Amino acid sequence: MSEGNPLVSRRRLLKGTGALLLLSVSGVSMAATSHILAVRIWPSSTYSRMTLESNVALKYKQFALTNPDRLVIDIDGLHLNSVLKGVNQHVRVDDPFIKSARVGQFDANTVRVVLELKRNVSPKIFSLDPVSTIKHRLVVDLYPSQDSVEDDPLLALLKDYNQGDLEKNEAVQAPLPGKAGRDRPIIIMIDPGHGGEDPGAHGKHKTREKDIVLKIGRRLKTLIEKEHNMKAYMTRNEDVFIPLRVRVAKARKQRGRPVCLNSCRCVHQPGRARFFRVCAVDQRCDLCGGAFPGANPERSRSDWRRQHEWRSLSGSHHV
């Protein structure tokens, strides 16, 4: 019988081993394949952000070069594609930090990204996990150098946030003398949500929440400052993403009463934004994520339910 033939048994063993080896090698190759899906660059006067979106998490190394100033990022397990080759098309002329961007296949398994800089920067690079329809992201934030931080309160807060020292370095403030509105101005901190790479909800006509809340925030600031006993500040006054904790810290530093500007929570669902809401956080509302002092989550949910019932009766409003 063939089962007793040692030559046949050896052939079967070799075929089986070869098949297993081929499957294992193919599995490793498939698991290690990385692709850049999108490149986004968001400049602002505060900092510039470059985001590389990929199908898997990226491994990288970074270093700086001078004459001219450059930031170099080597990404392992990656090959150039058309998306990555077009990175320089995303650099704007008015970007205060990035002069140009170029990429190259440094070796068989490494792509090198070079950012030529307009000024000395303090880079912060980190990874973000997938959320909704957005895949893995490698984020490159370029902040002004240390010398500029001390002269800018917002940059100082961002520095503390990036180092994990935001709450530790927050000074305890003594109560202000007198009564607000009578002895001193009432300070309002306007908080337009989202910004930068985070567009917020999308409207039916390609409107974006981040743009709408910023426009409304600017108009609201103008109206408030027409009052003789009121002063208004904004957590952001341009298209930039400011982390929630930093916005809260800025509001506390100015001792302002926060006013949160949001549409409905339909992020990354185009055409689903149906209404807009403004919330003055004053022991009653928690639409800003529960981060502001004095917010009451139960009252917030009750307020939202009443607003939702009113909209159900009166008709929804498109963003």
XYZ file of C-alpha atoms in Angstrom:
319
model
C 0.000 0.000 0.000
C 1.108 3.564 -0.620
C 0.881 4.411 3.093
C 3.793 2.071 3.716
C 5.978 3.589 1.008
C 8.543 5.857 2.745
C 9.092 7.888 -0.454
C 5.387 8.789 -0.686
C 5.240 9.685 3.017
C 8.273 11.931 2.636
C 6.701 13.735 -0.322
C 3.491 14.332 1.621
C 5.473 15.672 4.585
C 7.437 18.081 2.391
C 4.257 19.320 0.673
C 2.515 19.903 4.001
C 5.511 21.698 5.495
C 5.861 23.880 2.401
C 2.188 24.831 2.474
C 2.353 25.778 6.152
C 5.497 27.831 5.574
C 3.881 29.642 2.637
C 0.784 30.456 4.674
C 2.826 31.741 7.607
C 4.990 33.949 5.391
C 1.916 35.289 3.579
C 0.244 36.033 6.911
C 3.256 37.960 8.164
C 3.474 39.935 4.926
C -0.210 40.816 5.028
C -0.026 41.817 8.696
C 3.035 43.999 8.099
C 1.650 45.855 5.071
C 1.018 49.519 5.874
C -0.715 52.009 3.608
C -1.150 55.757 3.954
C -4.811 56.546 3.345
C -4.814 60.325 3.758
C -2.554 63.267 4.553
C -3.910 66.364 6.302
C -2.109 69.529 7.401
C -3.829 72.179 9.531
C -1.807 75.377 10.108
C -2.641 77.992 12.733
C -0.879 80.773 14.576
C -0.796 78.561 17.695
C 0.614 75.390 16.173
C 0.521 73.373 12.954
C -0.641 69.755 12.762
C 0.160 67.121 10.154
C -1.799 63.870 10.255
C -0.939 60.682 8.392
C -3.927 58.338 8.343
C -3.077 54.666 7.795
C -4.705 51.247 7.811
C -2.506 50.065 10.714
C -0.580 51.772 13.508
C 2.758 53.149 12.321
C 6.174 52.750 13.941
C 8.468 55.732 13.563
C 11.657 57.482 14.615
C 12.276 61.223 14.589
C 15.234 63.573 14.663
C 16.016 67.183 13.812
C 18.497 68.742 11.390
C 19.742 72.322 11.094
C 20.950 74.640 8.320
C 18.160 74.684 7.290
C 15.881 73.601 10.138
C 14.195 70.293 9.342
C 12.193 67.643 11.158
C 12.822 64.116 9.877
C 10.417 61.229 10.514
C 11.372 57.693 9.471
C 8.355 55.365 9.252
C 9.033 51.617 9.372
C 7.220 48.998 7.297
C 5.934 51.499 4.769
C 6.225 52.004 1.026
C 5.569 55.174 -0.924
C 2.187 55.574 -2.571
C 0.521 58.371 -4.507
C -1.178 59.751 -1.384
C 2.094 60.195 0.466
C 3.918 61.536 -2.574
C 1.461 64.438 -2.674
C 2.211 65.598 0.872
C 3.695 68.929 -0.233
C 0.413 69.864 -1.933
C -1.132 70.144 1.534
C 1.394 72.742 2.763
C -0.087 76.235 2.657
C 1.952 79.320 1.889
C 0.689 81.024 5.055
C 1.671 78.121 7.321
C 3.771 79.812 10.040
C 5.808 76.671 10.762
C 6.119 74.431 7.675
C 7.923 75.709 4.588
C 7.733 72.503 2.561
C 7.332 68.733 2.911
C 8.931 65.933 0.935
C 9.060 62.148 1.152
C 11.299 59.378 -0.144
C 11.833 55.627 0.103
C 14.848 55.679 2.447
C 15.367 51.902 2.236
C 13.326 48.845 1.278
C 11.070 49.109 4.340
C 11.385 52.737 5.466
C 9.780 55.921 4.216
C 11.420 59.191 5.231
C 9.288 62.312 5.688
C 11.166 65.620 5.823
C 9.482 68.818 6.967
C 11.470 71.937 6.131
C 10.656 74.526 8.771
C 10.295 78.291 8.761
C 11.325 78.626 12.396
C 12.631 76.705 15.369
C 9.903 74.414 16.706
C 9.139 72.014 19.532
C 7.606 68.942 17.870
C 5.230 66.493 19.525
C 4.488 63.240 17.686
C 1.944 60.670 18.852
C -0.497 58.047 17.581
C -4.293 58.006 17.729
C -6.499 54.926 17.539
C -9.316 54.640 14.977
C -12.563 56.485 15.657
C -15.721 56.140 13.581
C -14.696 56.116 9.900
C -11.188 57.465 10.589
C -8.424 54.855 10.807
C -5.094 54.943 12.649
C -3.363 58.318 12.704
C 0.189 59.465 13.217
C -0.036 63.065 14.424
C 2.791 65.590 14.171
C 2.209 68.798 16.132
C 4.678 71.654 15.655
C 4.733 74.219 18.452
C 6.878 77.360 18.721
C 10.209 76.970 20.466
C 10.552 77.276 24.222
C 11.404 80.981 24.019
C 7.973 81.779 22.564
C 5.997 79.731 25.085
C 6.601 81.985 28.060
C 5.162 84.992 26.197
C 1.921 83.236 25.190
C -0.489 82.041 27.915
C -2.242 79.584 25.570
C 1.060 78.049 24.465
C 2.070 77.725 28.108
C -1.157 75.822 28.826
C -0.602 73.581 25.797
C 2.935 72.872 26.972
C 1.680 71.853 30.414
C -1.000 69.704 28.771
C 1.511 67.901 26.535
C 3.767 67.221 29.511
C 0.901 66.039 31.705
C 1.362 68.961 34.101
C -1.759 70.984 33.321
C -3.671 70.284 36.530
C -0.518 70.222 38.658
C 0.583 73.685 37.531
C -2.871 75.250 37.760
C -2.635 77.880 40.469
C -5.308 78.185 43.126
C -6.967 81.562 42.600
C -8.355 83.659 45.401
C -11.913 84.991 44.992
C -12.117 88.304 43.179
C -13.254 91.252 45.293
C -16.615 92.877 44.750
C -19.616 91.746 42.766
C -19.404 90.861 39.071
C -21.400 93.294 36.952
C -21.370 95.966 39.627
C -17.812 96.335 40.938
C -16.053 94.570 38.072
C -16.947 93.310 34.580
C -18.721 90.012 34.068
C -16.248 87.815 32.188
C -17.651 85.421 29.589
C -15.494 82.680 28.059
C -16.953 81.616 24.692
C -16.044 78.053 23.734
C -16.509 77.205 20.025
C -16.135 73.429 19.885
C -13.966 71.327 17.554
C -11.564 73.071 15.143
C -8.613 72.116 12.975
C -8.689 68.473 11.931
C -11.848 67.915 14.004
C -14.726 69.288 11.873
C -17.508 68.235 14.236
C -20.894 67.454 12.702
C -21.529 67.901 8.984
C -24.587 69.659 7.646
C -26.702 68.705 4.675
C -25.124 71.406 2.507
C -21.460 70.582 3.327
C -21.389 72.969 6.265
C -19.124 72.055 9.163
C -19.825 72.519 12.831
C -16.372 73.932 13.555
C -16.907 76.801 11.084
C -20.409 77.638 12.267
C -19.579 77.708 15.978
C -16.544 79.912 15.304
C -18.619 82.442 13.336
C -21.309 82.493 16.007
C -18.667 82.791 18.728
C -17.111 85.841 17.071
C -20.496 87.531 16.674
C -21.401 86.717 20.256
C -18.114 88.197 21.465
C -18.844 91.434 19.582
C -22.325 91.673 21.113
C -21.087 90.963 24.635
C -18.346 93.583 24.475
C -20.896 96.247 23.540
C -22.193 95.920 27.091
C -20.425 98.327 29.434
C -20.077 95.816 32.284
C -19.103 92.686 30.342
C -15.901 91.297 28.828
C -15.652 88.318 26.461
C -12.817 85.935 25.590
C -12.701 82.917 23.277
C -11.034 79.552 23.791
C -10.166 79.637 20.080
C -10.510 82.403 17.504
C -9.219 80.545 14.452
C -9.447 77.130 12.805
C -7.325 75.243 15.317
C -7.993 72.268 17.578
C -7.567 73.066 21.282
C -7.935 70.078 23.668
C -10.892 70.268 26.036
C -8.746 70.397 29.177
C -6.752 73.303 27.768
C -9.954 75.196 26.941
C -11.185 74.600 30.477
C -7.870 75.769 31.934
C -7.997 78.914 29.796
C -11.530 79.657 31.012
C -10.482 79.193 34.624
C -7.421 81.371 34.137
C -9.597 84.203 32.843
C -12.186 83.442 35.538
C -14.837 83.450 32.874
C -18.302 81.952 32.822
C -18.148 79.388 29.991
C -20.570 79.495 27.073
C -20.382 76.303 24.977
C -21.348 76.359 21.310
C -22.327 72.993 19.812
C -24.576 71.445 17.229
C -25.978 67.964 17.743
C -23.545 65.142 18.521
C -23.558 63.586 15.042
C -19.813 63.682 14.389
C -18.601 62.011 11.161
C -22.147 61.486 9.876
C -22.551 63.849 6.899
C -25.944 65.467 6.570
C -27.072 64.390 10.038
C -26.639 67.662 11.939
C -30.161 68.905 12.671
C -29.938 71.641 15.273
C -27.648 74.013 17.122
C -27.413 74.712 20.822
C -25.822 77.309 23.057
C -25.250 76.480 26.695
C -24.250 78.918 29.414
C -22.648 76.766 32.100
C -23.929 78.145 35.369
C -24.727 75.351 37.836
C -27.218 74.011 35.326
C -25.671 72.641 32.167
C -23.074 70.049 31.176
C -22.959 70.166 27.391
C -19.200 70.767 27.425
C -18.327 67.279 28.571
C -18.693 67.872 32.303
C -15.334 69.621 32.459
C -16.394 73.033 33.665
C -16.860 73.635 37.385
C -20.420 73.997 38.585
C -21.928 71.903 35.803
C -24.808 69.629 36.750
C -25.151 66.508 34.520
C -28.701 65.657 35.631
C -29.936 69.205 34.950
C -28.151 69.101 31.595
C -29.911 65.933 30.475
C -33.244 67.382 31.580
C -32.559 70.587 29.625
C -31.595 68.575 26.546
C -34.771 66.479 26.710
C -36.911 69.616 26.872
C -35.038 71.105 23.901
C -35.441 67.865 21.961
C -39.183 67.750 22.650
C -39.525 71.381 21.524
C -37.693 70.640 18.278
C -39.883 67.592 17.676
C -42.917 69.864 17.801
C -41.523 72.868 15.963
C -39.383 71.126 13.350
C -35.636 70.516 13.185
C -33.121 73.050 11.949
C -30.383 72.116 9.522
C -26.856 73.242 10.191
